[in-house]
PDB file of C-alpha atoms in Angstrom:
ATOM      1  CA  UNK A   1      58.802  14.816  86.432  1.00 64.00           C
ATOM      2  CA  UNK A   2      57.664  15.874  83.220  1.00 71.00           C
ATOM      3  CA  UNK A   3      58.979  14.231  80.238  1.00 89.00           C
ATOM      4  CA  UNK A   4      59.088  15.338  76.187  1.00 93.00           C
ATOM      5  CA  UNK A   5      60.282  12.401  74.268  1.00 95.00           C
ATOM      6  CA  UNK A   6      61.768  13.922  70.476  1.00 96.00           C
ATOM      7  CA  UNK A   7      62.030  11.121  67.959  1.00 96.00           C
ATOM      8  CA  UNK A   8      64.759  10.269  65.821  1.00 97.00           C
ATOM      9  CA  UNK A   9      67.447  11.393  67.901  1.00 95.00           C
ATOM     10  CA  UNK A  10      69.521  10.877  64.554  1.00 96.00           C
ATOM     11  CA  UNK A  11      68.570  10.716  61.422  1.00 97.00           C
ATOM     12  CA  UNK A  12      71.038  11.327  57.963  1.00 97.00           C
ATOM     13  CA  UNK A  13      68.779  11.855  54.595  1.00 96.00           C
ATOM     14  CA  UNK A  14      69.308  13.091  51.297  1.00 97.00           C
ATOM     15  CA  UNK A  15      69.044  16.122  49.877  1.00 97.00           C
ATOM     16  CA  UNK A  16      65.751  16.545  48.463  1.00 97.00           C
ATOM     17  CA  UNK A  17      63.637  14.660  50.642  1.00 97.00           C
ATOM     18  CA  UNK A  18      61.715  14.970  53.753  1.00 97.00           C
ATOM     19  CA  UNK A  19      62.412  14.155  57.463  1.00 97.00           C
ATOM     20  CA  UNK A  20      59.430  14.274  60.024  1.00 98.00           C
ATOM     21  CA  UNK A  21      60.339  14.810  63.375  1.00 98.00           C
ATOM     22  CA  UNK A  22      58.282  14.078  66.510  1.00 97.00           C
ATOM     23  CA  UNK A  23      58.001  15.548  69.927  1.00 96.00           C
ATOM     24  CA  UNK A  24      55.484  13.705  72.635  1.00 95.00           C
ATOM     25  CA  UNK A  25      54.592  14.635  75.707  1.00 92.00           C
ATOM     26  CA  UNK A  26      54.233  11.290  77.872  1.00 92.00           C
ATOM     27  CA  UNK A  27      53.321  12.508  81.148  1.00 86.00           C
ATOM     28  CA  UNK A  28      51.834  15.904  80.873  1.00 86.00           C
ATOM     29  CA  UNK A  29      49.107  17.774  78.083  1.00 87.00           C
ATOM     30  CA  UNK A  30      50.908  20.558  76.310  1.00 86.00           C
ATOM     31  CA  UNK A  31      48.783  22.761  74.196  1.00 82.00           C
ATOM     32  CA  UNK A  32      51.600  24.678  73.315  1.00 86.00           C
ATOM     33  CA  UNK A  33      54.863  23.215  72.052  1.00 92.00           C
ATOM     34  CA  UNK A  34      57.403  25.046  70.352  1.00 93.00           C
ATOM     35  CA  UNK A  35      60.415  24.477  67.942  1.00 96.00           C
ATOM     36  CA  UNK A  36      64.071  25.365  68.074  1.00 95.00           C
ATOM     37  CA  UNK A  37      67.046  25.198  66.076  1.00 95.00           C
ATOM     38  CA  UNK A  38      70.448  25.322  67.508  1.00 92.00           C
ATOM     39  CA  UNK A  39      73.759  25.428  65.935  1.00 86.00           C
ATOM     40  CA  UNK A  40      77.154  24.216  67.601  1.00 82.00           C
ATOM     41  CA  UNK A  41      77.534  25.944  70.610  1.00 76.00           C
ATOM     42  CA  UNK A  42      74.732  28.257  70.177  1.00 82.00           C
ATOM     43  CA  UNK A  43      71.915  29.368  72.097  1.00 86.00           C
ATOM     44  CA  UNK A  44      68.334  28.235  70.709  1.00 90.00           C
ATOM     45  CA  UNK A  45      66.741  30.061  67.831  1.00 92.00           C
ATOM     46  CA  UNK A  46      62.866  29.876  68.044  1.00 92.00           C
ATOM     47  CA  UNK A  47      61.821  28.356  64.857  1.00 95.00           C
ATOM     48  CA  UNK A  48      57.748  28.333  65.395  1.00 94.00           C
ATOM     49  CA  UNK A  49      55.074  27.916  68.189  1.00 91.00           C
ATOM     50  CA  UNK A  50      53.218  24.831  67.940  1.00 89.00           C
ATOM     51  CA  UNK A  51      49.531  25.122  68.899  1.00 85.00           C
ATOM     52  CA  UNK A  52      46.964  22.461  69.477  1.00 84.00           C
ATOM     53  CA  UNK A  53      44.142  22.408  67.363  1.00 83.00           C
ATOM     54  CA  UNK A  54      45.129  25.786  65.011  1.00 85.00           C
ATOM     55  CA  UNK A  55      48.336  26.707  62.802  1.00 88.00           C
ATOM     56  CA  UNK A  56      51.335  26.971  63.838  1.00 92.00           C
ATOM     57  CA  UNK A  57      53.218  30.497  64.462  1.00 92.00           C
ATOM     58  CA  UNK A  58      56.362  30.946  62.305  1.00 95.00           C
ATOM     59  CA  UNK A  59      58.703  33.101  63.799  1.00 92.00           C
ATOM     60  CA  UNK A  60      60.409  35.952  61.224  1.00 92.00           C
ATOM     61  CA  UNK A  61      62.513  34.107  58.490  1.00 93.00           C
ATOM     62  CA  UNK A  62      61.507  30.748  59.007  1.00 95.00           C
ATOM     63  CA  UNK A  63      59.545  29.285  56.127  1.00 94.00           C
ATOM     64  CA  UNK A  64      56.434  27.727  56.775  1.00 93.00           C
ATOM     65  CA  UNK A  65      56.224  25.901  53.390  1.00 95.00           C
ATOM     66  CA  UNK A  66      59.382  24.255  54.051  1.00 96.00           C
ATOM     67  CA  UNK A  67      59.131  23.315  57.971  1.00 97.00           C
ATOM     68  CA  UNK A  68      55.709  22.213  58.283  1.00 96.00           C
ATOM     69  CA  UNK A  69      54.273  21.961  61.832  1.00 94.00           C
ATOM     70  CA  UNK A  70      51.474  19.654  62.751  1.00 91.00           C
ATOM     71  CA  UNK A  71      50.177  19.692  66.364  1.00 90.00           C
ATOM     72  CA  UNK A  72      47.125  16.989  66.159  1.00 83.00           C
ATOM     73  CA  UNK A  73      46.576  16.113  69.778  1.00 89.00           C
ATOM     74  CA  UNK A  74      47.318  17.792  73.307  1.00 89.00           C
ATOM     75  CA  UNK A  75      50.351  15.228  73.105  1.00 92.00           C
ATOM     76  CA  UNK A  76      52.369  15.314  69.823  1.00 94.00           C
ATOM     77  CA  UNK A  77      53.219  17.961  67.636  1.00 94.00           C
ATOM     78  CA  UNK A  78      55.723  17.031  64.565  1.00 96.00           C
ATOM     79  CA  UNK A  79      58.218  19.470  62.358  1.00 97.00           C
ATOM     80  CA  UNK A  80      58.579  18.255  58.982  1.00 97.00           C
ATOM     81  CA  UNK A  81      61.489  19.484  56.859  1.00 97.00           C
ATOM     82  CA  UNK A  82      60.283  19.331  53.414  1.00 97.00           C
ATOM     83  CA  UNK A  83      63.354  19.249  50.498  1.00 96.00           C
ATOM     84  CA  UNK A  84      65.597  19.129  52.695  1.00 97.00           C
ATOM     85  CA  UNK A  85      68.845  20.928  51.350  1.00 96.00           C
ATOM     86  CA  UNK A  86      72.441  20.189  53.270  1.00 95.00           C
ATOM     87  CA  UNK A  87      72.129  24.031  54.627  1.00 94.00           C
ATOM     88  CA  UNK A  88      69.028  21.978  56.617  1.00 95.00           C
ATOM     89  CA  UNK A  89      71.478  19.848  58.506  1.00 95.00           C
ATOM     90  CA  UNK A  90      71.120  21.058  62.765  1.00 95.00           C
ATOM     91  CA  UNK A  91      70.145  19.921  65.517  1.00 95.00           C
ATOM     92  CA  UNK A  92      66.495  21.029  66.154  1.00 96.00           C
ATOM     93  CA  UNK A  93      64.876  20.980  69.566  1.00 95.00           C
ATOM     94  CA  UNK A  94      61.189  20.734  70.922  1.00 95.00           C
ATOM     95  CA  UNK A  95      60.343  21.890  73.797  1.00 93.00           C
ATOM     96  CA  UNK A  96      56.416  21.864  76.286  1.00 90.00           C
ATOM     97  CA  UNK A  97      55.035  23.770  78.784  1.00 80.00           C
ATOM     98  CA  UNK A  98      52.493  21.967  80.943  1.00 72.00           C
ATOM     99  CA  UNK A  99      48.783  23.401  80.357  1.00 66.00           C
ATOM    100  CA  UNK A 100      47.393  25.043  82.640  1.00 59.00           C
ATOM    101  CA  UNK A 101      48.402  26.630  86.068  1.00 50.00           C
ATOM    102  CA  UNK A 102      48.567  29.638  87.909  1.00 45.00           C
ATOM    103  CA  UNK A 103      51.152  30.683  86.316  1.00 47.00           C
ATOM    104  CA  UNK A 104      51.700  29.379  82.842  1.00 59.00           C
ATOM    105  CA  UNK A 105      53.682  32.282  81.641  1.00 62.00           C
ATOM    106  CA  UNK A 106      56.724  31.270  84.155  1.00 65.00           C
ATOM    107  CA  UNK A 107      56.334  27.506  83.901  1.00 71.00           C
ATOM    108  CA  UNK A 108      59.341  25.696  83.073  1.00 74.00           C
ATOM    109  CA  UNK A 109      59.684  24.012  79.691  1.00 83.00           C
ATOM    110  CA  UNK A 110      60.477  20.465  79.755  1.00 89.00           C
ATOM    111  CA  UNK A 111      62.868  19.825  76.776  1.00 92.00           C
ATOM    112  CA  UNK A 112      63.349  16.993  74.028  1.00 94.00           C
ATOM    113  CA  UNK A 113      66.250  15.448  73.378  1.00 92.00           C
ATOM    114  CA  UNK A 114      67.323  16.626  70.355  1.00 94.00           C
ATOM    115  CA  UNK A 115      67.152  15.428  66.547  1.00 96.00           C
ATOM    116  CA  UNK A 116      70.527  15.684  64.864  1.00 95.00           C
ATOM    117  CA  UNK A 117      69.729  16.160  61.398  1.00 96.00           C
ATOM    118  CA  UNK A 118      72.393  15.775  58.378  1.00 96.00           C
ATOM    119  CA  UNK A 119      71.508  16.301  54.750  1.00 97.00           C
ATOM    120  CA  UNK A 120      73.672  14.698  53.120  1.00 96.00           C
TER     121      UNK A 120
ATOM    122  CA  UNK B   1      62.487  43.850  71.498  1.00 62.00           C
ATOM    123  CA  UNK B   2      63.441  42.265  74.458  1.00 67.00           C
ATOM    124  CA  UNK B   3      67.150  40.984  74.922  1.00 85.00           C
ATOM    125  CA  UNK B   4      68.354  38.817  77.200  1.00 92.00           C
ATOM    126  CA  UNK B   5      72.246  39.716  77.258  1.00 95.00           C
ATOM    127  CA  UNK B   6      74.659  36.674  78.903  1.00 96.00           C
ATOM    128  CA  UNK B   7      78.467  36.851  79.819  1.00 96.00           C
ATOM    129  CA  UNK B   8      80.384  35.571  79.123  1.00 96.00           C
ATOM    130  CA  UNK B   9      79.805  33.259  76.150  1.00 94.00           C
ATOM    131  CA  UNK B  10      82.649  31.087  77.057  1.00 95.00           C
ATOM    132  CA  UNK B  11      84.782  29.719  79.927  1.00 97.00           C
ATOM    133  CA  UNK B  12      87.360  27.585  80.731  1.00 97.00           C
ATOM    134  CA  UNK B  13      88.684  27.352  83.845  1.00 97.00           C
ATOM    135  CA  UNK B  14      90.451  25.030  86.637  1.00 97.00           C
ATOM    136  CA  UNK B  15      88.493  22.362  88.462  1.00 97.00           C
ATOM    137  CA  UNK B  16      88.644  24.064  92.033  1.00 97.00           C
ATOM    138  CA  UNK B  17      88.052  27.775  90.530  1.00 98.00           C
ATOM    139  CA  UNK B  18      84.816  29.997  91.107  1.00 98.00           C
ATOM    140  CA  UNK B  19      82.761  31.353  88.371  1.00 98.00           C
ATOM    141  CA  UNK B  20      80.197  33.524  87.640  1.00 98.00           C
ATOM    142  CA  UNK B  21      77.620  34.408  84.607  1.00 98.00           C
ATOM    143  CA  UNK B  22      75.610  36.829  83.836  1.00 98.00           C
ATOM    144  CA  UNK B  23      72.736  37.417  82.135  1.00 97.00           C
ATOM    145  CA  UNK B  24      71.631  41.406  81.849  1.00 96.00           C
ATOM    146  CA  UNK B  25      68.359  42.955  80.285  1.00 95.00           C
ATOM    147  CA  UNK B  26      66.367  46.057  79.945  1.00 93.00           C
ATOM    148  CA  UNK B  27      63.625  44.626  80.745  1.00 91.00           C
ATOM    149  CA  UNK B  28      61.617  43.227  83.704  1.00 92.00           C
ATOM    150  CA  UNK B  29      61.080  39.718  83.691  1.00 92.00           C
ATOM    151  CA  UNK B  30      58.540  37.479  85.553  1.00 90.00           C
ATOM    152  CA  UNK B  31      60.394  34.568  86.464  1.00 90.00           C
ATOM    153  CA  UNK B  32      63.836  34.009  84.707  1.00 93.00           C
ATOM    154  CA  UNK B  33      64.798  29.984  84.232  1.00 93.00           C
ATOM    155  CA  UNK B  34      68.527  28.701  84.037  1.00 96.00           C
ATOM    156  CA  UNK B  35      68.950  25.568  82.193  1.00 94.00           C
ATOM    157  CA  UNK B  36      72.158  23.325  81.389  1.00 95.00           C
ATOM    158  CA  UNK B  37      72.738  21.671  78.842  1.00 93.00           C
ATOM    159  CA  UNK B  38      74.717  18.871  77.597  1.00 90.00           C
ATOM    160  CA  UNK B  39      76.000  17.751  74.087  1.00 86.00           C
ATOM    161  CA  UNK B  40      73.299  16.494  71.799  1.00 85.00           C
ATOM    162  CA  UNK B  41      71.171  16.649  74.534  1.00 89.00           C
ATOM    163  CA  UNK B  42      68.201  19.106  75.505  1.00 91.00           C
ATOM    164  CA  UNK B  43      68.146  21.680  78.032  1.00 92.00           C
ATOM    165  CA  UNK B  44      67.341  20.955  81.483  1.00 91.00           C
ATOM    166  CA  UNK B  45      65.807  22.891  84.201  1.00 91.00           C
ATOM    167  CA  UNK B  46      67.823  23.928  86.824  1.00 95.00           C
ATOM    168  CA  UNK B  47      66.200  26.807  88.863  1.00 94.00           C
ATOM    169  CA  UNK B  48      63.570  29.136  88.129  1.00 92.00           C
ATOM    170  CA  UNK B  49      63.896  32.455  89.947  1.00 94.00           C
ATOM    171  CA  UNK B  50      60.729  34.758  90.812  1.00 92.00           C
ATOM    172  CA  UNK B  51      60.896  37.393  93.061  1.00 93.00           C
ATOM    173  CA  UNK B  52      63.492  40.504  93.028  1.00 95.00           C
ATOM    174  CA  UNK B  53      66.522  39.776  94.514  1.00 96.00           C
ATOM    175  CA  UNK B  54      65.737  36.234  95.396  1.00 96.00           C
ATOM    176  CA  UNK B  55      68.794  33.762  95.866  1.00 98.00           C
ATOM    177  CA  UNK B  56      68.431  30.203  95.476  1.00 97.00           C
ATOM    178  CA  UNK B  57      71.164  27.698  96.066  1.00 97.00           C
ATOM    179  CA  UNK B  58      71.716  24.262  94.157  1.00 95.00           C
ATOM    180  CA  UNK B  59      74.376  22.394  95.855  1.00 96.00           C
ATOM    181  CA  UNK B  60      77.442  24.520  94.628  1.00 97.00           C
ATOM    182  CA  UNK B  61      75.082  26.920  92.291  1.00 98.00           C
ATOM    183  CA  UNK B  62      73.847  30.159  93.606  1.00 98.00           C
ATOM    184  CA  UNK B  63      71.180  31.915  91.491  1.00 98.00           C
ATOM    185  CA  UNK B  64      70.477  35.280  91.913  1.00 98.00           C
ATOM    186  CA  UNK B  65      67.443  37.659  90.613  1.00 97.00           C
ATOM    187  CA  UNK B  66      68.275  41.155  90.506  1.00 97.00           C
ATOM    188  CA  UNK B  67      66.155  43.411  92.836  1.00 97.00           C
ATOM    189  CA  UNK B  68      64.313  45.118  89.782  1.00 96.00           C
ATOM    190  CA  UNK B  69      64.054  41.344  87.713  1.00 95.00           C
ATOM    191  CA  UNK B  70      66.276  42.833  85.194  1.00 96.00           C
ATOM    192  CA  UNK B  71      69.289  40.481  85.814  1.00 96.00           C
ATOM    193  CA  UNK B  72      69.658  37.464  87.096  1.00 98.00           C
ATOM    194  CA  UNK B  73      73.291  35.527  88.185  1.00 98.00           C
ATOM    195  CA  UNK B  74      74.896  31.840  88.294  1.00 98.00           C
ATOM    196  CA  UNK B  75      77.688  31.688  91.041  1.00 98.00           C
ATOM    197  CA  UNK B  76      79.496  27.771  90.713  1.00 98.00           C
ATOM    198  CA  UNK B  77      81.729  27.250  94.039  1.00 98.00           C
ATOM    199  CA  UNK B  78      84.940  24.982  93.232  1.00 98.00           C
ATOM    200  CA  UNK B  79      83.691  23.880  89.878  1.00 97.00           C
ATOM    201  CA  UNK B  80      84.239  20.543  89.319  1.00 97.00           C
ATOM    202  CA  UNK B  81      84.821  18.870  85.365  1.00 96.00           C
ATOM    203  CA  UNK B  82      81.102  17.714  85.545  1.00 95.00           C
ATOM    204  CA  UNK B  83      79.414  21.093  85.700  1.00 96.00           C
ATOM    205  CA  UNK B  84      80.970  21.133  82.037  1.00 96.00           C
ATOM    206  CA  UNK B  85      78.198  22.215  79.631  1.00 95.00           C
ATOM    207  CA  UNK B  86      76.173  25.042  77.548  1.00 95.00           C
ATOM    208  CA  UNK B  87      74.413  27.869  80.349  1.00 96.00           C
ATOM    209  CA  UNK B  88      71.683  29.500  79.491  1.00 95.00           C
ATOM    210  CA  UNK B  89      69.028  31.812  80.753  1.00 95.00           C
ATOM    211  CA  UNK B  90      65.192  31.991  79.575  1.00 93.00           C
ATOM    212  CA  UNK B  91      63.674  34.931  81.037  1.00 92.00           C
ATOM    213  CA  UNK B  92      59.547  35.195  81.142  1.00 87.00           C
ATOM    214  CA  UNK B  93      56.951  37.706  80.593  1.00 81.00           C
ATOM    215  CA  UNK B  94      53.355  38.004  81.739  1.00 73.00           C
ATOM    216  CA  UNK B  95      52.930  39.386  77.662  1.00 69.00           C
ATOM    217  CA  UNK B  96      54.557  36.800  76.118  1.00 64.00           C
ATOM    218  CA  UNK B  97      54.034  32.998  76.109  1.00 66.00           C
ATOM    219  CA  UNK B  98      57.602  32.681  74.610  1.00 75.00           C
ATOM    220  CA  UNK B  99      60.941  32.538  76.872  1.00 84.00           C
ATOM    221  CA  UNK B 100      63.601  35.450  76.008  1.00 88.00           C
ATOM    222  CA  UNK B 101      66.689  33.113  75.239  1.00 91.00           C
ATOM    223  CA  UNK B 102      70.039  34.143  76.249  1.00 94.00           C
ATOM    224  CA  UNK B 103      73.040  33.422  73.833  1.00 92.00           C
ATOM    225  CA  UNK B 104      74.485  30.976  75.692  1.00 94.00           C
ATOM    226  CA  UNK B 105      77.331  30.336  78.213  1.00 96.00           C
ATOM    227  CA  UNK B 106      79.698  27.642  76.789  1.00 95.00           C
ATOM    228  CA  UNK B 107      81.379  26.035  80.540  1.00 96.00           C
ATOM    229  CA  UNK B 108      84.452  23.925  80.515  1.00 96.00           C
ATOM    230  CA  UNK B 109      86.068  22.711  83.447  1.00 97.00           C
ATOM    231  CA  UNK B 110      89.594  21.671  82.672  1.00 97.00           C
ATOM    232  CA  UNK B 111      90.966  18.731  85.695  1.00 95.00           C
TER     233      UNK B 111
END
């Protein structure tokens, strides 16, 4: 099946600097990946909609200065949390739908692992 | 705005027990998806439901789509302390390229 590989699964940095995070998918083309925060036993909050080729789209309250998407290829898209501050620390989710389809709209989206970020 | 309402948001119950979850909206959905998902893990697919008032079965998961693909339902026969884990339901729209999220279902099956 399709697979979305998220890399670091961990990482613990410092307030004040900047963690990149990267989402690949390895089997599948995904023009469209998208970005999710979730806090302890919490549903996911869509952070942005990562789109191949073009800017990303921020969803209300999320600052686009401070989590900077990239999307460079039909197979990675990164999140890059600039400054990070302690109130930063989450665990932050990427998910991909498979281009193309009959269907696309109902298409399952294959899921990352997770990044567990702590600012510290 | 579309909601995605889901009940409850946590359970603990018996190995052996049956449970059920809901997830209730206003509006019609396309397909609704149930995932599970485990601790400092990502979400996994379990079932994607299409039609109104489709039923599919997953070894001891029923999922139900309401006749009108407003609601959808989880059923778990005799849970058992694996099915442990966070619900949730994802419903889809022909207008939107983004899933409607649910809040959530925490699970816990106590031995």
């Amino acid at each position: 099946g399709a697979v979305v590989s998220q890399h670091p699964s961990r990482v613990i940095c410092k307030s004040g600097t900047s963690v990149k995070i990267e989402c690949r998918s390895l089997d599948f083309q995904a023009t469209t990946m998208f970005w999710y925060r979730q806090f302890p036993k919490q549903s996911l909050m869509l952070m942005a909609t990562s789109n191949e080729g073009s800017k990303a789209t921020y969803e209300q309250g999320v600052e686009k200065d401070k989590f900077l998407i990239n999307h460079a290829s039909l197979t990675l898209s990164t999140l890059t949390v600039t400054s990070a501050h302690p109130e930063d620390s989450s665990f932050y989710i990427c998910s991909a739908r498979q281009t193309g389809g009959l269907s696309s709209y109902n298409s399952p989206l294959h899921f990352g692992n997770g990044t567990r970020l702590t600012v510290t | 705005t579309q909601l995605l309402e889901q009940s409850p948001q946590f359970l603990s119950i018996q190995e052996g027990e049956n449970l059920t979850v809901y997830c209730n909206s206003s509006s019609v959905f396309s397909s609704l998806q149930w995932y599970r998902q485990e601790p400092g893990e990502g979400p996994v697919l379990l079932v994607t439901v299409v039609t109104g008032g489709e039923v599919k079965k997953l070894k001891r998961l029923t999922f139900q789509f309401g006749d009108a693909r407003k609601d959808s339902s989880l059923h778990i026969t005799a849970a058992q302390t694996g099915d442990t884990g966070l619900y949730l339901c994802a419903g889809a729209t022909d207008s939107n390229y983004q899933l409607i999220w649910g809040a959530g279902t925490k699970l816990i099956i106590k031995p």
